[in-house]
Amino acid sequence: MSSTEDTPSVVVVGNGAAGTLVVIELLRVARVTRRPLRVTWVGDGAPARGVAYATGRPWHRLNVPASSLTLAGADRTFPDWLAARDSSALTDPDDPRDDRDAEFAPRWAFGSYLADTLLDVRAATDRSLVDLEVVPGRAVGATMRPRGVDVDLADGRAVHGDRVVLATGPFGVERPPGATDDALAHPGMVVDPWRDGALDASGDQRVVLLGTGLTMVDAALSLARADRRVRLLAVSRSGFAPRAHSRTPGSVVDPVVTPDDDLGLDEIVDAVHLRIAAAPDRWRDVVDGLRPVIPGLWRSLSLDERARFLTEHARRWEIHRHRMAPAVADELRHLTVAGRLQIRSATVHEIDAVGARLVVRLREPTKGVDDLVEVDRVLSCVGAQEDVTAVSDPLVRSLLREGHARPHPLGLGFDTDPDGALTGAERRLFTLGATRRGDLYETTAIPEIRDQAESLARLLVPEPARAERSM
């Protein structure tokens, strides 16, 4: 493709699922609009995988039905893609009941579907129209230029674009709550549960899992399968584990409330509780019916009301909104009934190393004294670090230091405008997914990220007539 000054250029930083979705949509929109485009894709991992879809364990399942995950640029729907696969590759050989949950495929399968879709879209794209350059590397900074942005790489190179999309995905918590320096240096302290070997276990080990969300579920199933002698204790302040999807498909319902109702937080919560109380067996339909309007409801609340939601209601919402596949819930329940997994509500006050062991100091809400638990290993399953000021990633630190980005007032990702543009970057830096949580709240699942990627592509690749009107 010949290079001209009026050819838009976009740099996409991150080649996990979010970055792959952005690239797919940029290529697709450019093909549909016949708009010339240059895309530079920077990443230091396997495309389309990231943390979530890199796992090859068949019991690490999607927590969204396959029917909700079809991509706009794909030649086939995700269910059709799954149907064309060898069924033995999609089932768990250790679980004869595995075929009951075909709607909740192993997570690696969606990563493969995403990668196949990328290949299909690239193959269908006119290379004289769209230039895609894949640049292996890690972005460490961004320099604003009179026209566009230079993205600085760790090896000293720089790539240039008119606009930049940060598709970094969620950042990990680098220091688990209460961990001392000695604990962090201990071989039994696992900060990243997805590093190689972290989910292996052998012998009569006792393990504490910090957190009781979906990451804990993944870790518990893997550790318990690795050795039946392992005993697990999962702790969080709430002690709430995710709820399960139903094996019976639900029905689409209208949202209980909408932003147009102009309600306060307490009125919204009351309306949802009343609807569920009227039909308790259909609570999943009520929760899923709210999904499309959550960003609007979130934005309609004052900052104080949003902060109060986070304190008073967020955890209950999360466990009902982000659910386990039924087979996963069955296995987790069997572990608890057998006494191999205990889930407790407790605050972690300290984790310290004492000889070859780790000692976790817990305090339960109803107890006035601390409980000391001596274990072989501690796995951090606390989820994402949403406060970008606590992230050591050099690109994030550079953006904050130079004033090209600022944290959201609630500590939920970056402060962004409704299009995902970072405040302070003159609409030259955009983001999507987990880093937009402060603006959208519901933004971490693939259906939401897919829609954000499409909206960004349409914004960054204007139709020719639109571009001419703006000149």
CSV table of N, CA, C and O in Angstrom, one decimal, residues 291-330:
chain,number,residue,atom,x,y,z
A,291,ARG,N,-27.9,-6.2,31.7
A,291,ARG,CA,-26.5,-6.1,31.1
A,291,ARG,C,-26.4,-5.0,30.1
A,291,ARG,O,-25.4,-4.2,30.2
A,292,PRO,N,-27.3,-4.8,29.1
A,292,PRO,CA,-27.1,-3.8,28.1
A,292,PRO,C,-27.2,-2.4,28.7
A,292,PRO,O,-26.7,-1.4,28.0
A,293,VAL,N,-27.9,-2.2,29.8
A,293,VAL,CA,-28.1,-0.8,30.3
A,293,VAL,C,-27.2,-0.5,31.5
A,293,VAL,O,-27.3,0.7,32.0
A,294,ILE,N,-26.3,-1.4,31.9
A,294,ILE,CA,-25.4,-1.1,33.0
A,294,ILE,C,-24.6,0.1,32.8
A,294,ILE,O,-24.5,1.0,33.7
A,295,PRO,N,-23.9,0.3,31.7
A,295,PRO,CA,-23.1,1.5,31.5
A,295,PRO,C,-23.9,2.8,31.7
A,295,PRO,O,-23.5,3.8,32.3
A,296,GLY,N,-25.1,2.8,31.1
A,296,GLY,CA,-25.9,4.0,31.2
A,296,GLY,C,-26.4,4.2,32.7
A,296,GLY,O,-26.4,5.4,33.2
A,297,LEU,N,-26.8,3.2,33.4
A,297,LEU,CA,-27.2,3.3,34.8
A,297,LEU,C,-26.0,3.8,35.6
A,297,LEU,O,-26.2,4.6,36.5
A,298,TRP,N,-24.8,3.2,35.3
A,298,TRP,CA,-23.6,3.6,36.1
A,298,TRP,C,-23.3,5.1,35.9
A,298,TRP,O,-23.1,5.8,36.9
A,299,ARG,N,-23.4,5.6,34.7
A,299,ARG,CA,-23.1,7.0,34.4
A,299,ARG,C,-24.2,7.9,35.0
A,299,ARG,O,-23.9,9.1,35.3
A,300,SER,N,-25.4,7.4,35.2
A,300,SER,CA,-26.5,8.2,35.7
A,300,SER,C,-26.4,8.5,37.2
A,300,SER,O,-27.0,9.4,37.7
A,301,LEU,N,-25.5,7.7,37.9
A,301,LEU,CA,-25.3,7.8,39.3
A,301,LEU,C,-24.3,8.9,39.6
A,301,LEU,O,-23.3,9.1,38.8
A,302,SER,N,-24.4,9.6,40.7
A,302,SER,CA,-23.4,10.5,41.1
A,302,SER,C,-22.1,9.7,41.5
A,302,SER,O,-22.2,8.5,41.7
A,303,LEU,N,-21.0,10.4,41.6
A,303,LEU,CA,-19.7,9.8,42.0
A,303,LEU,C,-19.9,9.2,43.4
A,303,LEU,O,-19.4,8.1,43.6
A,304,ASP,N,-20.6,9.9,44.3
A,304,ASP,CA,-20.8,9.3,45.6
A,304,ASP,C,-21.6,8.1,45.6
A,304,ASP,O,-21.3,7.1,46.4
A,305,GLU,N,-22.6,8.0,44.8
A,305,GLU,CA,-23.5,6.8,44.7
A,305,GLU,C,-22.7,5.7,44.1
A,305,GLU,O,-22.9,4.5,44.5
A,306,ARG,N,-21.9,5.9,43.1
A,306,ARG,CA,-21.0,4.9,42.5
A,306,ARG,C,-20.1,4.3,43.6
A,306,ARG,O,-19.9,3.1,43.7
A,307,ALA,N,-19.5,5.2,44.4
A,307,ALA,CA,-18.6,4.7,45.4
A,307,ALA,C,-19.3,3.9,46.4
A,307,ALA,O,-18.8,2.9,46.9
A,308,ARG,N,-20.6,4.3,46.8
A,308,ARG,CA,-21.3,3.5,47.7
A,308,ARG,C,-21.8,2.1,47.1
A,308,ARG,O,-21.8,1.1,47.9
A,309,PHE,N,-22.0,2.1,45.8
A,309,PHE,CA,-22.3,0.8,45.2
A,309,PHE,C,-21.2,-0.1,45.4
A,309,PHE,O,-21.3,-1.3,45.7
A,310,LEU,N,-20.0,0.4,45.1
A,310,LEU,CA,-18.8,-0.4,45.2
A,310,LEU,C,-18.6,-1.0,46.6
A,310,LEU,O,-18.2,-2.2,46.8
A,311,THR,N,-19.0,-0.2,47.6
A,311,THR,CA,-18.8,-0.7,49.0
A,311,THR,C,-19.9,-1.6,49.5
A,311,THR,O,-19.7,-2.6,50.1
A,312,GLU,N,-21.2,-1.3,49.1
A,312,GLU,CA,-22.3,-2.0,49.6
A,312,GLU,C,-22.9,-3.1,48.7
A,312,GLU,O,-23.5,-4.1,49.3
A,313,HIS,N,-22.7,-3.0,47.4
A,313,HIS,CA,-23.5,-3.9,46.6
A,313,HIS,C,-22.6,-4.6,45.5
A,313,HIS,O,-23.1,-5.6,44.9
A,314,ALA,N,-21.4,-4.2,45.2
A,314,ALA,CA,-20.6,-4.6,44.1
A,314,ALA,C,-20.4,-6.1,44.1
A,314,ALA,O,-20.5,-6.9,43.1
A,315,ARG,N,-19.9,-6.6,45.3
A,315,ARG,CA,-19.6,-8.1,45.4
A,315,ARG,C,-20.8,-9.0,45.1
A,315,ARG,O,-20.7,-9.9,44.4
A,316,ARG,N,-21.9,-8.6,45.6
A,316,ARG,CA,-23.1,-9.4,45.4
A,316,ARG,C,-23.5,-9.4,43.9
A,316,ARG,O,-23.9,-10.4,43.3
A,317,TRP,N,-23.4,-8.2,43.3
A,317,TRP,CA,-23.7,-8.1,41.8
A,317,TRP,C,-22.7,-9.0,41.0
A,317,TRP,O,-23.1,-9.7,40.2
A,318,GLU,N,-21.4,-8.9,41.4
A,318,GLU,CA,-20.4,-9.6,40.6
A,318,GLU,C,-20.6,-11.1,40.6
A,318,GLU,O,-20.5,-11.8,39.6
A,319,ILE,N,-21.0,-11.7,41.8
A,319,ILE,CA,-21.1,-13.2,41.8
A,319,ILE,C,-22.4,-13.6,41.1
A,319,ILE,O,-22.5,-14.8,40.7
A,320,HIS,N,-23.4,-12.8,40.9
A,320,HIS,CA,-24.6,-13.1,40.2
A,320,HIS,C,-24.4,-12.8,38.7
A,320,HIS,O,-25.0,-13.5,37.8
A,321,ARG,N,-23.6,-11.8,38.4
A,321,ARG,CA,-23.4,-11.4,37.0
A,321,ARG,C,-22.4,-12.3,36.3
A,321,ARG,O,-22.6,-12.7,35.2
A,322,HIS,N,-21.2,-12.6,36.9
A,322,HIS,CA,-20.2,-13.3,36.3
A,322,HIS,C,-20.2,-14.7,36.9
A,322,HIS,O,-19.6,-15.0,38.0
A,323,ARG,N,-20.9,-15.7,36.2
A,323,ARG,CA,-21.2,-17.0,36.8
A,323,ARG,C,-20.3,-18.1,36.3
A,323,ARG,O,-19.6,-17.9,35.3
A,324,MET,N,-20.4,-19.2,37.0
A,324,MET,CA,-19.6,-20.4,36.6
A,324,MET,C,-20.5,-21.3,35.6
A,324,MET,O,-21.7,-21.3,35.7
A,325,ALA,N,-19.8,-22.0,34.8
A,325,ALA,CA,-20.5,-23.0,34.0
A,325,ALA,C,-21.0,-24.0,35.0
A,325,ALA,O,-20.5,-24.3,36.0
A,326,PRO,N,-22.2,-24.7,34.6
A,326,PRO,CA,-22.8,-25.6,35.6
A,326,PRO,C,-21.9,-26.8,36.0
A,326,PRO,O,-21.8,-27.1,37.2
A,327,ALA,N,-21.1,-27.3,35.1
A,327,ALA,CA,-20.2,-28.4,35.4
A,327,ALA,C,-19.1,-28.0,36.4
A,327,ALA,O,-18.7,-28.7,37.3
A,328,VAL,N,-18.6,-26.7,36.2
A,328,VAL,CA,-17.6,-26.2,37.1
A,328,VAL,C,-18.2,-26.0,38.5
A,328,VAL,O,-17.6,-26.3,39.5
A,329,ALA,N,-19.4,-25.5,38.6
A,329,ALA,CA,-20.1,-25.3,39.8
A,329,ALA,C,-20.3,-26.7,40.5
A,329,ALA,O,-20.1,-26.8,41.8
A,330,ASP,N,-20.6,-27.7,39.8
A,330,ASP,CA,-20.8,-29.1,40.3
A,330,ASP,C,-19.5,-29.5,41.0
A,330,ASP,O,-19.5,-30.0,42.1
